[in-house]
mmCIF file of N, CA and C in Angstrom:
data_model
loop_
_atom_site.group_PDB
_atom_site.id
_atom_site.type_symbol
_atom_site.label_atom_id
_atom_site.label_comp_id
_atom_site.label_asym_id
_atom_site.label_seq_id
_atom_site.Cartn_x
_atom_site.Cartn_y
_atom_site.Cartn_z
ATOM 1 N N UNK M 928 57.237 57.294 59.317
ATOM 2 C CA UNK M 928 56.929 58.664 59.633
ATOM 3 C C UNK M 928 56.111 58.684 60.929
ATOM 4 N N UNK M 929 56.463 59.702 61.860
ATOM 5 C CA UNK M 929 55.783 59.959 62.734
ATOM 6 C C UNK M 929 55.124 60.765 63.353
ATOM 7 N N UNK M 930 54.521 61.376 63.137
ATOM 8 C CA UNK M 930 52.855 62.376 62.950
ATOM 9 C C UNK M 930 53.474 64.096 62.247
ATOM 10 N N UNK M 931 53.261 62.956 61.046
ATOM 11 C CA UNK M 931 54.485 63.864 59.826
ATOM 12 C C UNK M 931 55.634 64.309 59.792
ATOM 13 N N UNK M 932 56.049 63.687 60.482
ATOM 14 C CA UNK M 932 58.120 63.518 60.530
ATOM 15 C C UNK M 932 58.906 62.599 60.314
ATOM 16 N N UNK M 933 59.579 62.549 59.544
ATOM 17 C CA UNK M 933 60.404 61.478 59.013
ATOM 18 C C UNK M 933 61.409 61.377 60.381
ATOM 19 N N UNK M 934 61.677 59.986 60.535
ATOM 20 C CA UNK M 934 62.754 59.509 62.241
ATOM 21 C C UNK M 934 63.328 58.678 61.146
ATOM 22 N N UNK M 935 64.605 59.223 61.060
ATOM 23 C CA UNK M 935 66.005 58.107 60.822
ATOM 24 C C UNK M 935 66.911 58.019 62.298
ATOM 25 N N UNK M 936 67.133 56.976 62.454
ATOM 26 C CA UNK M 936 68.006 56.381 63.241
ATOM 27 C C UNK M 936 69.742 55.958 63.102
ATOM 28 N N UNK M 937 70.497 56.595 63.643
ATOM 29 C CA UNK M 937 71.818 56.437 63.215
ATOM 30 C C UNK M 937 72.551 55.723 64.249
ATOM 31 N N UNK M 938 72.909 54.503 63.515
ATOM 32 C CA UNK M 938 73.900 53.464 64.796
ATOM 33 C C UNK M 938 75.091 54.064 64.384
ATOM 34 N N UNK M 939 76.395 54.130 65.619
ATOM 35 C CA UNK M 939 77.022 53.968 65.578
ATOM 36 C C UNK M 939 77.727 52.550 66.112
ATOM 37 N N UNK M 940 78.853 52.350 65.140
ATOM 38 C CA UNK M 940 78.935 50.492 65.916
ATOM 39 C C UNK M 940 80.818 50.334 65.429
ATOM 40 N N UNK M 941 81.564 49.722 66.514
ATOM 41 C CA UNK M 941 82.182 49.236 66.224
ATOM 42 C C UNK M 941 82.218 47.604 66.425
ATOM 43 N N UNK M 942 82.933 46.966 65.877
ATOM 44 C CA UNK M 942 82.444 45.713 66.257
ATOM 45 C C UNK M 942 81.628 45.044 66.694
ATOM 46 N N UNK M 943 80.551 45.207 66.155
ATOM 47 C CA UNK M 943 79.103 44.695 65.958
ATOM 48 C C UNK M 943 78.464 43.699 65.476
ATOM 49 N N UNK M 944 79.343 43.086 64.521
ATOM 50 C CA UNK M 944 78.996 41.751 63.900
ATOM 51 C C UNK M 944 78.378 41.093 64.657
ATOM 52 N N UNK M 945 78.337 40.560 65.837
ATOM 53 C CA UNK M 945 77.935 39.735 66.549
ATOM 54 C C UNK M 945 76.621 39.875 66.756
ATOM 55 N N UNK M 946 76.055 41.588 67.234
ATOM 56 C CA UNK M 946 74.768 41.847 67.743
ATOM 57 C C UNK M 946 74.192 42.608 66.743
ATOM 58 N N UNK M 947 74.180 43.333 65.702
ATOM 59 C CA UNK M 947 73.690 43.835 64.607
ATOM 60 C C UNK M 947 72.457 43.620 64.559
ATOM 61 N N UNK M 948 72.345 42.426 63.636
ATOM 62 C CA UNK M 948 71.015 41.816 63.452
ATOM 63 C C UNK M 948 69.913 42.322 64.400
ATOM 64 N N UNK M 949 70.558 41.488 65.779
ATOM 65 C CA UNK M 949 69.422 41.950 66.385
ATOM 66 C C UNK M 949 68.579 43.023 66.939
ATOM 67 N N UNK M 950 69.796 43.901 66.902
ATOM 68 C CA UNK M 950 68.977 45.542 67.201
ATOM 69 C C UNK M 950 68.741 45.525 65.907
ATOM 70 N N UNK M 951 69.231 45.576 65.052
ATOM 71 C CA UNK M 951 68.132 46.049 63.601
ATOM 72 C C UNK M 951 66.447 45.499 63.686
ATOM 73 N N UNK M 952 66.641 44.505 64.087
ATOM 74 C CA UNK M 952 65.504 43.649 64.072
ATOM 75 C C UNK M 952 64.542 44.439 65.429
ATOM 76 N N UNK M 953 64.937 44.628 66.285
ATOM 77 C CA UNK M 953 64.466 45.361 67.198
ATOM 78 C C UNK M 953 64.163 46.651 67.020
ATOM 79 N N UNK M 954 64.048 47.362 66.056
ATOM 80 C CA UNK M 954 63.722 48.738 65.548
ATOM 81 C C UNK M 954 62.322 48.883 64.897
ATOM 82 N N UNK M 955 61.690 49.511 65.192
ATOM 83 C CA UNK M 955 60.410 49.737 65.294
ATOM 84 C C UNK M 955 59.973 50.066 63.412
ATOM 85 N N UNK M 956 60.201 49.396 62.858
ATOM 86 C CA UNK M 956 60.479 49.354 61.444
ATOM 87 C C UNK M 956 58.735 50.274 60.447
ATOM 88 N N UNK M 957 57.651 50.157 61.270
ATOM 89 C CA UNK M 957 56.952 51.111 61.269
ATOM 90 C C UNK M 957 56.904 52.108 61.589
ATOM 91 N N UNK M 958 57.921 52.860 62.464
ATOM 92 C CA UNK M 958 58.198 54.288 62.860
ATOM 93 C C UNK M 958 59.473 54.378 62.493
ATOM 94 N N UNK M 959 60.509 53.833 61.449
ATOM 95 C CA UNK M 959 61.794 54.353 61.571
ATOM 96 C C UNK M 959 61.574 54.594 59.671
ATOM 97 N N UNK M 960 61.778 55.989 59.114
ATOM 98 C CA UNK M 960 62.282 55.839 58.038
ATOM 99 C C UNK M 960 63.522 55.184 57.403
ATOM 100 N N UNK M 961 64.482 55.905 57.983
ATOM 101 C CA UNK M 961 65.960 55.405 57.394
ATOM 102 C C UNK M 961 66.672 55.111 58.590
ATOM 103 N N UNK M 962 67.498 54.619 58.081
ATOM 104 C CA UNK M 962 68.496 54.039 59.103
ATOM 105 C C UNK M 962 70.098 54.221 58.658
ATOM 106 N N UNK M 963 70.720 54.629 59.031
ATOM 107 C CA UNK M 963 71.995 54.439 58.494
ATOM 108 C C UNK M 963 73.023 54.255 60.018
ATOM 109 N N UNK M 964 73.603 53.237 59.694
ATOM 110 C CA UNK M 964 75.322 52.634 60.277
ATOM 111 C C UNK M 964 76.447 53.461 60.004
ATOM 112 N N UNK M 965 77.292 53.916 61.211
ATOM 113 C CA UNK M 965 78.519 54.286 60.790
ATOM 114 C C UNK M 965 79.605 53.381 61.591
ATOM 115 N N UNK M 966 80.367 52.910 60.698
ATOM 116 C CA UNK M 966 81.060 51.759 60.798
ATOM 117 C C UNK M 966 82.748 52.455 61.304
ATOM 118 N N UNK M 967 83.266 52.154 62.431
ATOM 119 C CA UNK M 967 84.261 52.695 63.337
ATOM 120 C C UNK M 967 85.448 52.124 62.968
ATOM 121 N N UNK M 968 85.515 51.860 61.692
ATOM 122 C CA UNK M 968 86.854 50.954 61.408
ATOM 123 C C UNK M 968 86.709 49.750 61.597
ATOM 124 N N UNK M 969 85.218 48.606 62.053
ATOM 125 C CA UNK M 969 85.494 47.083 62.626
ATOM 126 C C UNK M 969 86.558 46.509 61.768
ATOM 127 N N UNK M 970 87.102 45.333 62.656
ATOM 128 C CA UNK M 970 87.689 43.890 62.749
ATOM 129 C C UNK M 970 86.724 43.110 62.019
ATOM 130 N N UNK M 971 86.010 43.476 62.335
ATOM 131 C CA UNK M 971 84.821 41.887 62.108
ATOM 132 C C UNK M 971 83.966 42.380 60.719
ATOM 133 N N UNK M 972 83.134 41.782 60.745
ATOM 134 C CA UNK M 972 82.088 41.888 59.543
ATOM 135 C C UNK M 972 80.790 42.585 59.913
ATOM 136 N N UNK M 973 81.049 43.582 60.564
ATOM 137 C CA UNK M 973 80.088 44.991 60.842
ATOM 138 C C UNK M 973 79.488 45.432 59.176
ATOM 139 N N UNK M 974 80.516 46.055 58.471
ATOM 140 C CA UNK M 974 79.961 46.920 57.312
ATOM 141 C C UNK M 974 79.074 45.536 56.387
ATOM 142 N N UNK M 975 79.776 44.288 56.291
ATOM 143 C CA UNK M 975 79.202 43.472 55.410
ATOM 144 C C UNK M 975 77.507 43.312 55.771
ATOM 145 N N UNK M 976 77.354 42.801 57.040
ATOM 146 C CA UNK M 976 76.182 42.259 57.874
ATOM 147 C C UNK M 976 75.002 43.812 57.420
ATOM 148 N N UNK M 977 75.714 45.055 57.842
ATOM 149 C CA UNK M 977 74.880 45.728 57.690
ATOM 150 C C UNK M 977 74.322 46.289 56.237
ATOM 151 N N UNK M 978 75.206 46.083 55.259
ATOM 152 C CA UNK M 978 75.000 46.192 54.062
ATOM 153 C C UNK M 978 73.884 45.207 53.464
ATOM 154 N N UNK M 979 74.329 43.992 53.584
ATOM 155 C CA UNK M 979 73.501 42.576 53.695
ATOM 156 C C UNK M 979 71.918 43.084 54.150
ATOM 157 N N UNK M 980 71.158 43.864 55.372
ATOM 158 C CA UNK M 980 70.647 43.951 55.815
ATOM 159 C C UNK M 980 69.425 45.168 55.086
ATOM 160 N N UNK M 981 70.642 45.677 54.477
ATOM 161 C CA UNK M 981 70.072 46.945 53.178
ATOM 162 C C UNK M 981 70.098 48.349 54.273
ATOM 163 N N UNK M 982 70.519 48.344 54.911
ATOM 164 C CA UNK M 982 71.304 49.783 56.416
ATOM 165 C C UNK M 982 71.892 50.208 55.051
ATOM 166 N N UNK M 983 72.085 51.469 55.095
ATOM 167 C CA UNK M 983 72.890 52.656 54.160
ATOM 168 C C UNK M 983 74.366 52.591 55.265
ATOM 169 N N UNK M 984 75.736 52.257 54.576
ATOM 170 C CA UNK M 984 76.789 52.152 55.767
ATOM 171 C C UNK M 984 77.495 52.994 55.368
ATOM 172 N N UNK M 985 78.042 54.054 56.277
ATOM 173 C CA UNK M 985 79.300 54.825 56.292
ATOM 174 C C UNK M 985 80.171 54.122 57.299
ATOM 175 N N UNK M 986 81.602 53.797 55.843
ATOM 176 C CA UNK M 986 83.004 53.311 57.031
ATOM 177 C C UNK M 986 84.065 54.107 57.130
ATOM 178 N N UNK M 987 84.339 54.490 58.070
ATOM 179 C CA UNK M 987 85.492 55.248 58.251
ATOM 180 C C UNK M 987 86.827 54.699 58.114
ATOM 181 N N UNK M 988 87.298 55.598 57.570
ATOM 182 C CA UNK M 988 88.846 54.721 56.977
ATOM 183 C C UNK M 988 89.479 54.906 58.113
ATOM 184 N N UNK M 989 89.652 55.413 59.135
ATOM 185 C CA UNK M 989 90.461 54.983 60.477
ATOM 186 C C UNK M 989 89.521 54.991 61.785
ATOM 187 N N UNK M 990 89.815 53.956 62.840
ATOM 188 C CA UNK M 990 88.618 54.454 64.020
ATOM 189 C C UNK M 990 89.086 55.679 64.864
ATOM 190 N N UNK M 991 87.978 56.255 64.820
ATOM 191 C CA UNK M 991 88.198 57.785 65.534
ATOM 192 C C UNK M 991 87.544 57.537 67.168
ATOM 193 N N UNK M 992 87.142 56.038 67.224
ATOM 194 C CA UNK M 992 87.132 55.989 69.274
ATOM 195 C C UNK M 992 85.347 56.670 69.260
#
């Protein structure tokens, strides 16, 4: 919370597996309430990694670009 406001942060990511982690990790985890991922259709292991991570993930059943 930040001087009584809740800040959620919303990634959007397609194919992200690779760098995920580390912007998660890079998020100011004392100023971010929630976080949620919306997952663009990846190839890769985007929704897993971020699930893994405890991110709330929305995947879209087709990528909309």
């Amino acid at each position: 919370m930040l001087n009584g406001l809740k800040v959620t942060v919303i990634m959007p990511a397609y194919n992200a597996g690779k760098t995920l982690k580390v912007t998660y990790d890079a998020l100011p985890k004392e100023l971010v309430d929630d976080i949620i991922l919306t997952d663009d259709k990846s190839s890769d292991s985007t929704s897993e990694i971020a699930k893994g991570l405890g991110i709330h993930t929305i995947e879209h059943k087709e990528n909309r670009g």
